[in-house]
PDB file of C-alpha atoms in Angstrom:
ATOM      1  CA  UNK A   1      13.397 153.367   8.464  1.00 60.00           C
ATOM      2  CA  UNK A   2      13.226 156.998   9.537  1.00 66.00           C
ATOM      3  CA  UNK A   3      12.870 157.307  13.288  1.00 65.00           C
ATOM      4  CA  UNK A   4      12.889 160.361  15.506  1.00 80.00           C
ATOM      5  CA  UNK A   5      16.471 159.791  16.561  1.00 88.00           C
ATOM      6  CA  UNK A   6      17.913 157.748  13.732  1.00 93.00           C
ATOM      7  CA  UNK A   7      17.845 157.273   9.958  1.00 95.00           C
ATOM      8  CA  UNK A   8      18.435 154.036   8.059  1.00 96.00           C
ATOM      9  CA  UNK A   9      18.988 154.163   4.303  1.00 96.00           C
ATOM     10  CA  UNK A  10      19.808 151.170   2.097  1.00 95.00           C
ATOM     11  CA  UNK A  11      21.239 151.627  -1.378  1.00 94.00           C
ATOM     12  CA  UNK A  12      23.192 149.269  -3.629  1.00 92.00           C
ATOM     13  CA  UNK A  13      23.701 146.781  -0.816  1.00 95.00           C
ATOM     14  CA  UNK A  14      25.076 149.357   1.628  1.00 97.00           C
ATOM     15  CA  UNK A  15      23.129 150.406   4.732  1.00 97.00           C
ATOM     16  CA  UNK A  16      23.833 153.814   6.260  1.00 97.00           C
ATOM     17  CA  UNK A  17      22.706 154.276   9.871  1.00 97.00           C
ATOM     18  CA  UNK A  18      22.759 157.937  10.898  1.00 97.00           C
ATOM     19  CA  UNK A  19      22.303 159.106  14.479  1.00 95.00           C
ATOM     20  CA  UNK A  20      20.010 162.039  13.808  1.00 94.00           C
ATOM     21  CA  UNK A  21      20.042 164.468  16.744  1.00 92.00           C
ATOM     22  CA  UNK A  22      22.432 167.134  15.432  1.00 91.00           C
ATOM     23  CA  UNK A  23      20.994 169.857  17.670  1.00 90.00           C
ATOM     24  CA  UNK A  24      21.991 167.697  20.675  1.00 90.00           C
ATOM     25  CA  UNK A  25      25.360 166.656  19.155  1.00 92.00           C
ATOM     26  CA  UNK A  26      23.714 163.289  18.408  1.00 93.00           C
ATOM     27  CA  UNK A  27      23.787 162.442  22.122  1.00 90.00           C
ATOM     28  CA  UNK A  28      22.495 158.992  22.996  1.00 88.00           C
ATOM     29  CA  UNK A  29      19.187 158.567  24.834  1.00 87.00           C
ATOM     30  CA  UNK A  30      17.300 155.378  25.750  1.00 88.00           C
ATOM     31  CA  UNK A  31      15.015 156.064  22.779  1.00 89.00           C
ATOM     32  CA  UNK A  32      18.042 156.359  20.489  1.00 91.00           C
ATOM     33  CA  UNK A  33      19.271 152.997  21.736  1.00 93.00           C
ATOM     34  CA  UNK A  34      15.865 151.465  20.978  1.00 94.00           C
ATOM     35  CA  UNK A  35      15.995 152.768  17.412  1.00 95.00           C
ATOM     36  CA  UNK A  36      19.613 151.662  17.015  1.00 96.00           C
ATOM     37  CA  UNK A  37      18.679 148.152  18.138  1.00 96.00           C
ATOM     38  CA  UNK A  38      15.947 148.019  15.497  1.00 96.00           C
ATOM     39  CA  UNK A  39      18.268 149.361  12.792  1.00 96.00           C
ATOM     40  CA  UNK A  40      20.932 146.743  13.582  1.00 97.00           C
ATOM     41  CA  UNK A  41      18.260 144.010  13.503  1.00 96.00           C
ATOM     42  CA  UNK A  42      17.125 145.220  10.093  1.00 96.00           C
ATOM     43  CA  UNK A  43      20.657 145.299   8.727  1.00 96.00           C
ATOM     44  CA  UNK A  44      21.345 141.794   9.982  1.00 95.00           C
ATOM     45  CA  UNK A  45      17.992 140.499   8.758  1.00 95.00           C
ATOM     46  CA  UNK A  46      18.073 142.014   5.265  1.00 95.00           C
ATOM     47  CA  UNK A  47      19.896 139.688   2.840  1.00 93.00           C
ATOM     48  CA  UNK A  48      20.606 142.396   0.261  1.00 94.00           C
ATOM     49  CA  UNK A  49      22.567 144.437   2.818  1.00 96.00           C
ATOM     50  CA  UNK A  50      26.218 143.431   2.537  1.00 96.00           C
ATOM     51  CA  UNK A  51      27.859 146.161   4.636  1.00 97.00           C
ATOM     52  CA  UNK A  52      26.793 148.940   6.993  1.00 98.00           C
ATOM     53  CA  UNK A  53      28.109 152.415   7.781  1.00 98.00           C
ATOM     54  CA  UNK A  54      27.409 154.134  11.109  1.00 98.00           C
ATOM     55  CA  UNK A  55      27.707 157.915  11.281  1.00 97.00           C
ATOM     56  CA  UNK A  56      26.227 161.032  12.849  1.00 96.00           C
ATOM     57  CA  UNK A  57      24.114 163.788  11.319  1.00 95.00           C
ATOM     58  CA  UNK A  58      25.864 167.086  10.677  1.00 91.00           C
ATOM     59  CA  UNK A  59      29.561 167.867  10.847  1.00 88.00           C
ATOM     60  CA  UNK A  60      30.086 168.401  14.579  1.00 93.00           C
ATOM     61  CA  UNK A  61      29.460 165.024  16.136  1.00 95.00           C
ATOM     62  CA  UNK A  62      29.372 161.309  15.502  1.00 96.00           C
ATOM     63  CA  UNK A  63      27.832 160.894  18.937  1.00 94.00           C
ATOM     64  CA  UNK A  64      28.826 163.151  21.815  1.00 90.00           C
ATOM     65  CA  UNK A  65      28.122 160.569  24.503  1.00 82.00           C
ATOM     66  CA  UNK A  66      24.906 159.962  26.381  1.00 81.00           C
ATOM     67  CA  UNK A  67      22.285 162.602  27.118  1.00 81.00           C
ATOM     68  CA  UNK A  68      23.227 163.578  30.687  1.00 86.00           C
ATOM     69  CA  UNK A  69      19.842 165.179  31.344  1.00 84.00           C
ATOM     70  CA  UNK A  70      18.205 161.835  30.584  1.00 82.00           C
ATOM     71  CA  UNK A  71      20.629 159.992  32.890  1.00 86.00           C
ATOM     72  CA  UNK A  72      21.019 162.326  35.874  1.00 89.00           C
ATOM     73  CA  UNK A  73      18.176 160.955  37.994  1.00 91.00           C
ATOM     74  CA  UNK A  74      18.530 157.273  37.063  1.00 92.00           C
ATOM     75  CA  UNK A  75      18.630 154.741  39.867  1.00 95.00           C
ATOM     76  CA  UNK A  76      21.477 152.204  39.939  1.00 95.00           C
ATOM     77  CA  UNK A  77      19.061 149.585  38.597  1.00 96.00           C
ATOM     78  CA  UNK A  78      18.051 151.829  35.703  1.00 94.00           C
ATOM     79  CA  UNK A  79      21.707 152.569  34.935  1.00 93.00           C
ATOM     80  CA  UNK A  80      22.477 148.843  34.893  1.00 95.00           C
ATOM     81  CA  UNK A  81      19.566 148.191  32.528  1.00 94.00           C
ATOM     82  CA  UNK A  82      20.759 150.978  30.217  1.00 93.00           C
ATOM     83  CA  UNK A  83      24.303 149.604  30.139  1.00 94.00           C
ATOM     84  CA  UNK A  84      23.068 146.070  29.489  1.00 95.00           C
ATOM     85  CA  UNK A  85      20.865 147.288  26.657  1.00 95.00           C
ATOM     86  CA  UNK A  86      23.835 149.048  25.044  1.00 95.00           C
ATOM     87  CA  UNK A  87      26.033 145.988  25.553  1.00 96.00           C
ATOM     88  CA  UNK A  88      23.504 143.794  23.732  1.00 96.00           C
ATOM     89  CA  UNK A  89      23.248 146.193  20.787  1.00 96.00           C
ATOM     90  CA  UNK A  90      26.990 146.729  20.507  1.00 97.00           C
ATOM     91  CA  UNK A  91      27.546 142.962  20.716  1.00 96.00           C
ATOM     92  CA  UNK A  92      25.024 142.470  17.901  1.00 96.00           C
ATOM     93  CA  UNK A  93      27.150 144.811  15.774  1.00 97.00           C
ATOM     94  CA  UNK A  94      30.333 142.981  16.711  1.00 95.00           C
ATOM     95  CA  UNK A  95      28.859 139.500  16.171  1.00 95.00           C
ATOM     96  CA  UNK A  96      27.118 140.391  12.923  1.00 96.00           C
ATOM     97  CA  UNK A  97      28.444 138.450   9.924  1.00 95.00           C
ATOM     98  CA  UNK A  98      28.250 141.750   8.046  1.00 96.00           C
ATOM     99  CA  UNK A  99      30.947 144.438   8.309  1.00 97.00           C
ATOM    100  CA  UNK A 100      30.110 147.630  10.200  1.00 98.00           C
ATOM    101  CA  UNK A 101      32.186 150.730   9.433  1.00 98.00           C
ATOM    102  CA  UNK A 102      32.153 153.741  11.751  1.00 98.00           C
ATOM    103  CA  UNK A 103      32.474 157.024   9.840  1.00 98.00           C
ATOM    104  CA  UNK A 104      33.379 159.350  12.700  1.00 98.00           C
ATOM    105  CA  UNK A 105      32.621 162.905  11.611  1.00 95.00           C
ATOM    106  CA  UNK A 106      33.200 164.883  14.818  1.00 95.00           C
ATOM    107  CA  UNK A 107      32.985 164.221  18.547  1.00 97.00           C
ATOM    108  CA  UNK A 108      32.886 160.529  19.513  1.00 97.00           C
ATOM    109  CA  UNK A 109      32.698 160.678  23.286  1.00 97.00           C
ATOM    110  CA  UNK A 110      31.533 158.235  25.927  1.00 95.00           C
ATOM    111  CA  UNK A 111      28.887 155.996  24.392  1.00 94.00           C
ATOM    112  CA  UNK A 112      29.784 157.392  20.977  1.00 96.00           C
ATOM    113  CA  UNK A 113      33.410 156.325  21.279  1.00 97.00           C
ATOM    114  CA  UNK A 114      32.171 152.962  22.552  1.00 97.00           C
ATOM    115  CA  UNK A 115      29.812 152.615  19.579  1.00 97.00           C
ATOM    116  CA  UNK A 116      32.656 153.319  17.161  1.00 98.00           C
ATOM    117  CA  UNK A 117      34.803 150.711  18.920  1.00 98.00           C
ATOM    118  CA  UNK A 118      32.071 148.089  18.504  1.00 97.00           C
ATOM    119  CA  UNK A 119      32.330 148.551  14.739  1.00 98.00           C
ATOM    120  CA  UNK A 120      34.813 146.516  12.718  1.00 98.00           C
ATOM    121  CA  UNK A 121      36.624 149.435  11.089  1.00 98.00           C
ATOM    122  CA  UNK A 122      36.826 153.089  12.092  1.00 98.00           C
ATOM    123  CA  UNK A 123      37.391 155.987   9.706  1.00 98.00           C
ATOM    124  CA  UNK A 124      37.739 159.496  11.094  1.00 98.00           C
ATOM    125  CA  UNK A 125      37.484 162.955   9.642  1.00 97.00           C
ATOM    126  CA  UNK A 126      40.265 165.392  10.476  1.00 97.00           C
ATOM    127  CA  UNK A 127      38.027 167.202  12.965  1.00 96.00           C
ATOM    128  CA  UNK A 128      37.105 164.040  14.903  1.00 97.00           C
ATOM    129  CA  UNK A 129      37.701 163.905  18.650  1.00 97.00           C
ATOM    130  CA  UNK A 130      37.626 160.752  20.772  1.00 98.00           C
ATOM    131  CA  UNK A 131      37.296 160.338  24.504  1.00 97.00           C
ATOM    132  CA  UNK A 132      35.828 158.518  27.494  1.00 97.00           C
ATOM    133  CA  UNK A 133      35.027 161.524  29.708  1.00 96.00           C
ATOM    134  CA  UNK A 134      32.751 159.703  32.166  1.00 96.00           C
ATOM    135  CA  UNK A 135      35.239 160.199  35.008  1.00 96.00           C
ATOM    136  CA  UNK A 136      34.522 163.946  34.806  1.00 95.00           C
ATOM    137  CA  UNK A 137      30.901 163.410  35.879  1.00 95.00           C
ATOM    138  CA  UNK A 138      31.600 160.841  38.572  1.00 95.00           C
ATOM    139  CA  UNK A 139      30.896 157.605  36.701  1.00 95.00           C
ATOM    140  CA  UNK A 140      32.799 155.051  34.624  1.00 96.00           C
ATOM    141  CA  UNK A 141      32.362 154.064  30.963  1.00 96.00           C
ATOM    142  CA  UNK A 142      29.384 151.724  30.868  1.00 95.00           C
ATOM    143  CA  UNK A 143      28.913 150.748  27.229  1.00 96.00           C
ATOM    144  CA  UNK A 144      32.076 148.653  26.873  1.00 96.00           C
ATOM    145  CA  UNK A 145      34.728 151.355  27.029  1.00 97.00           C
ATOM    146  CA  UNK A 146      36.759 149.774  29.816  1.00 97.00           C
ATOM    147  CA  UNK A 147      36.932 146.551  27.819  1.00 96.00           C
ATOM    148  CA  UNK A 148      37.183 147.415  24.126  1.00 97.00           C
ATOM    149  CA  UNK A 149      39.528 150.392  24.476  1.00 98.00           C
ATOM    150  CA  UNK A 150      42.366 148.385  26.132  1.00 97.00           C
ATOM    151  CA  UNK A 151      41.945 145.672  23.519  1.00 96.00           C
ATOM    152  CA  UNK A 152      42.402 148.231  20.748  1.00 96.00           C
ATOM    153  CA  UNK A 153      45.113 150.534  22.102  1.00 97.00           C
ATOM    154  CA  UNK A 154      46.641 148.700  25.065  1.00 96.00           C
ATOM    155  CA  UNK A 155      46.110 148.936  28.811  1.00 97.00           C
ATOM    156  CA  UNK A 156      48.290 151.983  29.513  1.00 97.00           C
ATOM    157  CA  UNK A 157      46.886 154.249  26.812  1.00 97.00           C
ATOM    158  CA  UNK A 158      43.343 153.137  27.602  1.00 98.00           C
ATOM    159  CA  UNK A 159      43.718 153.883  31.302  1.00 98.00           C
ATOM    160  CA  UNK A 160      45.201 157.284  30.543  1.00 98.00           C
ATOM    161  CA  UNK A 161      42.166 158.198  28.438  1.00 98.00           C
ATOM    162  CA  UNK A 162      39.691 156.721  30.939  1.00 98.00           C
ATOM    163  CA  UNK A 163      41.268 158.134  34.108  1.00 98.00           C
ATOM    164  CA  UNK A 164      41.920 161.648  32.781  1.00 98.00           C
ATOM    165  CA  UNK A 165      38.751 161.929  30.709  1.00 97.00           C
ATOM    166  CA  UNK A 166      40.772 163.901  28.165  1.00 97.00           C
ATOM    167  CA  UNK A 167      39.950 163.896  24.457  1.00 97.00           C
ATOM    168  CA  UNK A 168      42.374 162.978  21.710  1.00 98.00           C
ATOM    169  CA  UNK A 169      42.248 164.218  18.133  1.00 97.00           C
ATOM    170  CA  UNK A 170      41.975 162.113  15.003  1.00 98.00           C
ATOM    171  CA  UNK A 171      45.725 162.011  14.329  1.00 97.00           C
ATOM    172  CA  UNK A 172      46.478 160.747  17.826  1.00 98.00           C
ATOM    173  CA  UNK A 173      43.639 158.233  17.554  1.00 98.00           C
ATOM    174  CA  UNK A 174      45.230 156.955  14.351  1.00 98.00           C
ATOM    175  CA  UNK A 175      48.697 156.846  15.908  1.00 97.00           C
ATOM    176  CA  UNK A 176      47.585 154.662  18.799  1.00 97.00           C
ATOM    177  CA  UNK A 177      45.463 152.368  16.624  1.00 97.00           C
ATOM    178  CA  UNK A 178      42.003 153.528  17.626  1.00 98.00           C
ATOM    179  CA  UNK A 179      41.102 154.444  14.028  1.00 98.00           C
ATOM    180  CA  UNK A 180      42.174 152.875  10.755  1.00 98.00           C
ATOM    181  CA  UNK A 181      42.660 156.085   8.810  1.00 96.00           C
ATOM    182  CA  UNK A 182      41.988 159.826   8.798  1.00 98.00           C
ATOM    183  CA  UNK A 183      40.498 161.707   5.850  1.00 97.00           C
ATOM    184  CA  UNK A 184      39.032 165.156   5.306  1.00 96.00           C
ATOM    185  CA  UNK A 185      35.481 165.909   6.369  1.00 95.00           C
ATOM    186  CA  UNK A 186      34.483 166.130   2.719  1.00 96.00           C
ATOM    187  CA  UNK A 187      36.089 162.795   1.828  1.00 97.00           C
ATOM    188  CA  UNK A 188      34.679 160.825   4.757  1.00 97.00           C
ATOM    189  CA  UNK A 189      31.253 159.748   3.382  1.00 96.00           C
ATOM    190  CA  UNK A 190      32.653 158.540   0.059  1.00 96.00           C
ATOM    191  CA  UNK A 191      35.682 156.892   1.664  1.00 97.00           C
ATOM    192  CA  UNK A 192      33.350 154.956   3.959  1.00 97.00           C
ATOM    193  CA  UNK A 193      31.231 153.914   0.980  1.00 97.00           C
ATOM    194  CA  UNK A 194      34.305 152.938  -1.015  1.00 97.00           C
ATOM    195  CA  UNK A 195      35.481 150.701   1.792  1.00 97.00           C
ATOM    196  CA  UNK A 196      31.999 149.243   2.288  1.00 97.00           C
ATOM    197  CA  UNK A 197      31.742 148.459  -1.431  1.00 96.00           C
ATOM    198  CA  UNK A 198      35.172 146.823  -1.440  1.00 96.00           C
ATOM    199  CA  UNK A 199      34.191 144.451   1.367  1.00 96.00           C
ATOM    200  CA  UNK A 200      30.674 143.926   0.005  1.00 95.00           C
ATOM    201  CA  UNK A 201      32.196 142.604  -3.225  1.00 94.00           C
ATOM    202  CA  UNK A 202      33.611 139.616  -1.329  1.00 94.00           C
ATOM    203  CA  UNK A 203      31.730 136.462  -0.427  1.00 93.00           C
ATOM    204  CA  UNK A 204      29.651 137.125   2.661  1.00 93.00           C
ATOM    205  CA  UNK A 205      30.266 133.646   4.069  1.00 95.00           C
ATOM    206  CA  UNK A 206      34.022 134.279   4.162  1.00 96.00           C
ATOM    207  CA  UNK A 207      33.513 137.810   5.523  1.00 96.00           C
ATOM    208  CA  UNK A 208      31.442 136.446   8.396  1.00 95.00           C
ATOM    209  CA  UNK A 209      33.965 133.697   9.115  1.00 96.00           C
ATOM    210  CA  UNK A 210      36.795 136.256   9.197  1.00 96.00           C
ATOM    211  CA  UNK A 211      34.908 138.359  11.757  1.00 96.00           C
ATOM    212  CA  UNK A 212      34.136 135.235  13.777  1.00 95.00           C
ATOM    213  CA  UNK A 213      37.778 134.127  13.802  1.00 96.00           C
ATOM    214  CA  UNK A 214      39.127 137.522  14.855  1.00 96.00           C
ATOM    215  CA  UNK A 215      36.505 138.466  17.446  1.00 94.00           C
ATOM    216  CA  UNK A 216      36.308 135.085  19.149  1.00 94.00           C
ATOM    217  CA  UNK A 217      39.989 134.265  18.754  1.00 95.00           C
ATOM    218  CA  UNK A 218      41.022 137.409  20.621  1.00 92.00           C
ATOM    219  CA  UNK A 219      39.469 135.986  23.778  1.00 89.00           C
ATOM    220  CA  UNK A 220      41.292 132.638  23.528  1.00 95.00           C
ATOM    221  CA  UNK A 221      44.769 131.410  24.355  1.00 96.00           C
ATOM    222  CA  UNK A 222      46.816 131.408  21.131  1.00 96.00           C
ATOM    223  CA  UNK A 223      46.920 127.642  20.547  1.00 97.00           C
ATOM    224  CA  UNK A 224      43.155 127.358  21.046  1.00 97.00           C
ATOM    225  CA  UNK A 225      42.576 130.372  18.814  1.00 97.00           C
ATOM    226  CA  UNK A 226      44.655 128.828  16.038  1.00 97.00           C
ATOM    227  CA  UNK A 227      42.747 125.552  16.394  1.00 97.00           C
ATOM    228  CA  UNK A 228      39.486 127.518  16.163  1.00 96.00           C
ATOM    229  CA  UNK A 229      40.774 129.257  13.047  1.00 96.00           C
ATOM    230  CA  UNK A 230      41.632 125.875  11.501  1.00 97.00           C
ATOM    231  CA  UNK A 231      38.041 124.710  12.014  1.00 97.00           C
ATOM    232  CA  UNK A 232      36.631 127.837  10.378  1.00 96.00           C
ATOM    233  CA  UNK A 233      39.190 127.470   7.569  1.00 94.00           C
ATOM    234  CA  UNK A 234      37.979 123.911   7.029  1.00 97.00           C
ATOM    235  CA  UNK A 235      34.358 125.098   7.051  1.00 96.00           C
ATOM    236  CA  UNK A 236      35.126 127.617   4.309  1.00 96.00           C
ATOM    237  CA  UNK A 237      36.060 124.679   2.042  1.00 95.00           C
ATOM    238  CA  UNK A 238      32.501 123.365   2.318  1.00 96.00           C
ATOM    239  CA  UNK A 239      31.084 126.450   0.604  1.00 95.00           C
ATOM    240  CA  UNK A 240      30.174 127.106  -3.002  1.00 95.00           C
ATOM    241  CA  UNK A 241      31.979 130.442  -2.724  1.00 95.00           C
ATOM    242  CA  UNK A 242      35.283 128.626  -2.104  1.00 95.00           C
ATOM    243  CA  UNK A 243      34.861 126.614  -5.311  1.00 95.00           C
ATOM    244  CA  UNK A 244      33.914 129.727  -7.255  1.00 94.00           C
ATOM    245  CA  UNK A 245      36.674 131.871  -5.789  1.00 95.00           C
ATOM    246  CA  UNK A 246      39.448 129.405  -6.516  1.00 95.00           C
ATOM    247  CA  UNK A 247      38.098 128.545  -9.954  1.00 96.00           C
ATOM    248  CA  UNK A 248      37.881 132.229 -10.853  1.00 95.00           C
ATOM    249  CA  UNK A 249      41.465 132.771  -9.677  1.00 95.00           C
ATOM    250  CA  UNK A 250      42.771 129.897 -11.788  1.00 96.00           C
ATOM    251  CA  UNK A 251      40.693 130.965 -14.788  1.00 96.00           C
ATOM    252  CA  UNK A 252      41.864 134.583 -14.400  1.00 95.00           C
ATOM    253  CA  UNK A 253      38.355 136.061 -14.171  1.00 94.00           C
ATOM    254  CA  UNK A 254      36.426 137.969 -11.500  1.00 93.00           C
ATOM    255  CA  UNK A 255      34.686 135.729  -8.976  1.00 93.00           C
ATOM    256  CA  UNK A 256      30.899 135.773  -8.766  1.00 93.00           C
ATOM    257  CA  UNK A 257      30.105 134.928  -5.162  1.00 93.00           C
ATOM    258  CA  UNK A 258      26.662 133.597  -4.210  1.00 91.00           C
ATOM    259  CA  UNK A 259      27.093 133.776  -0.431  1.00 89.00           C
ATOM    260  CA  UNK A 260      26.699 130.067   0.108  1.00 90.00           C
TER     261      UNK A 260
END
């Protein structure tokens, strides 16, 4: 899939989705969202894809927010529709049984920061910058920033970023828990692939159940979340992968998972 705004490449079970507007700092437009929705559908609907990496073309930006020129004259109804479209796409990433890794290679601002937060794991290059600068143009984050950012870094830090609109660098993002690790610009693509391969080597049923337990459990009271985990744990014992995984462990050999 090679669209005008986005590239999708699949190799050795790893999908790489690249926002491809480097001249515009990979800024998000409604057309970009349409292509992203299709790319996520393809990843989720392609059995041979076992993990996905999201990144931006070039070295300057992952996604430097939304295209303000495309948004300036929107009506409130159009703005609501745009936000709802983004919410659906980002939720599809979050709910996917497959892992999504954000490889943040520059500015991740506004909708770009929100896209990275919808992914399961975030890697950042040393030159990455994160922010929710919507307050500076008279609006609020609309693609999940007011909800996912506090869940990742806590209410106080999230409100500081949202209310000041200030950017933070990769090291600060790592310190507060917004990103998992920081690597050099040169190391980022291979580090993302290494991580994707490591997860892709596991049984996809268990990977999906782990995502389900974490994402849904976070929204539950602890006792209910633990009960939900117990049900998913029990379900994992109904799979062929559980039998294979435990047998391989006891027989001291690598497991060969069949994703069932």
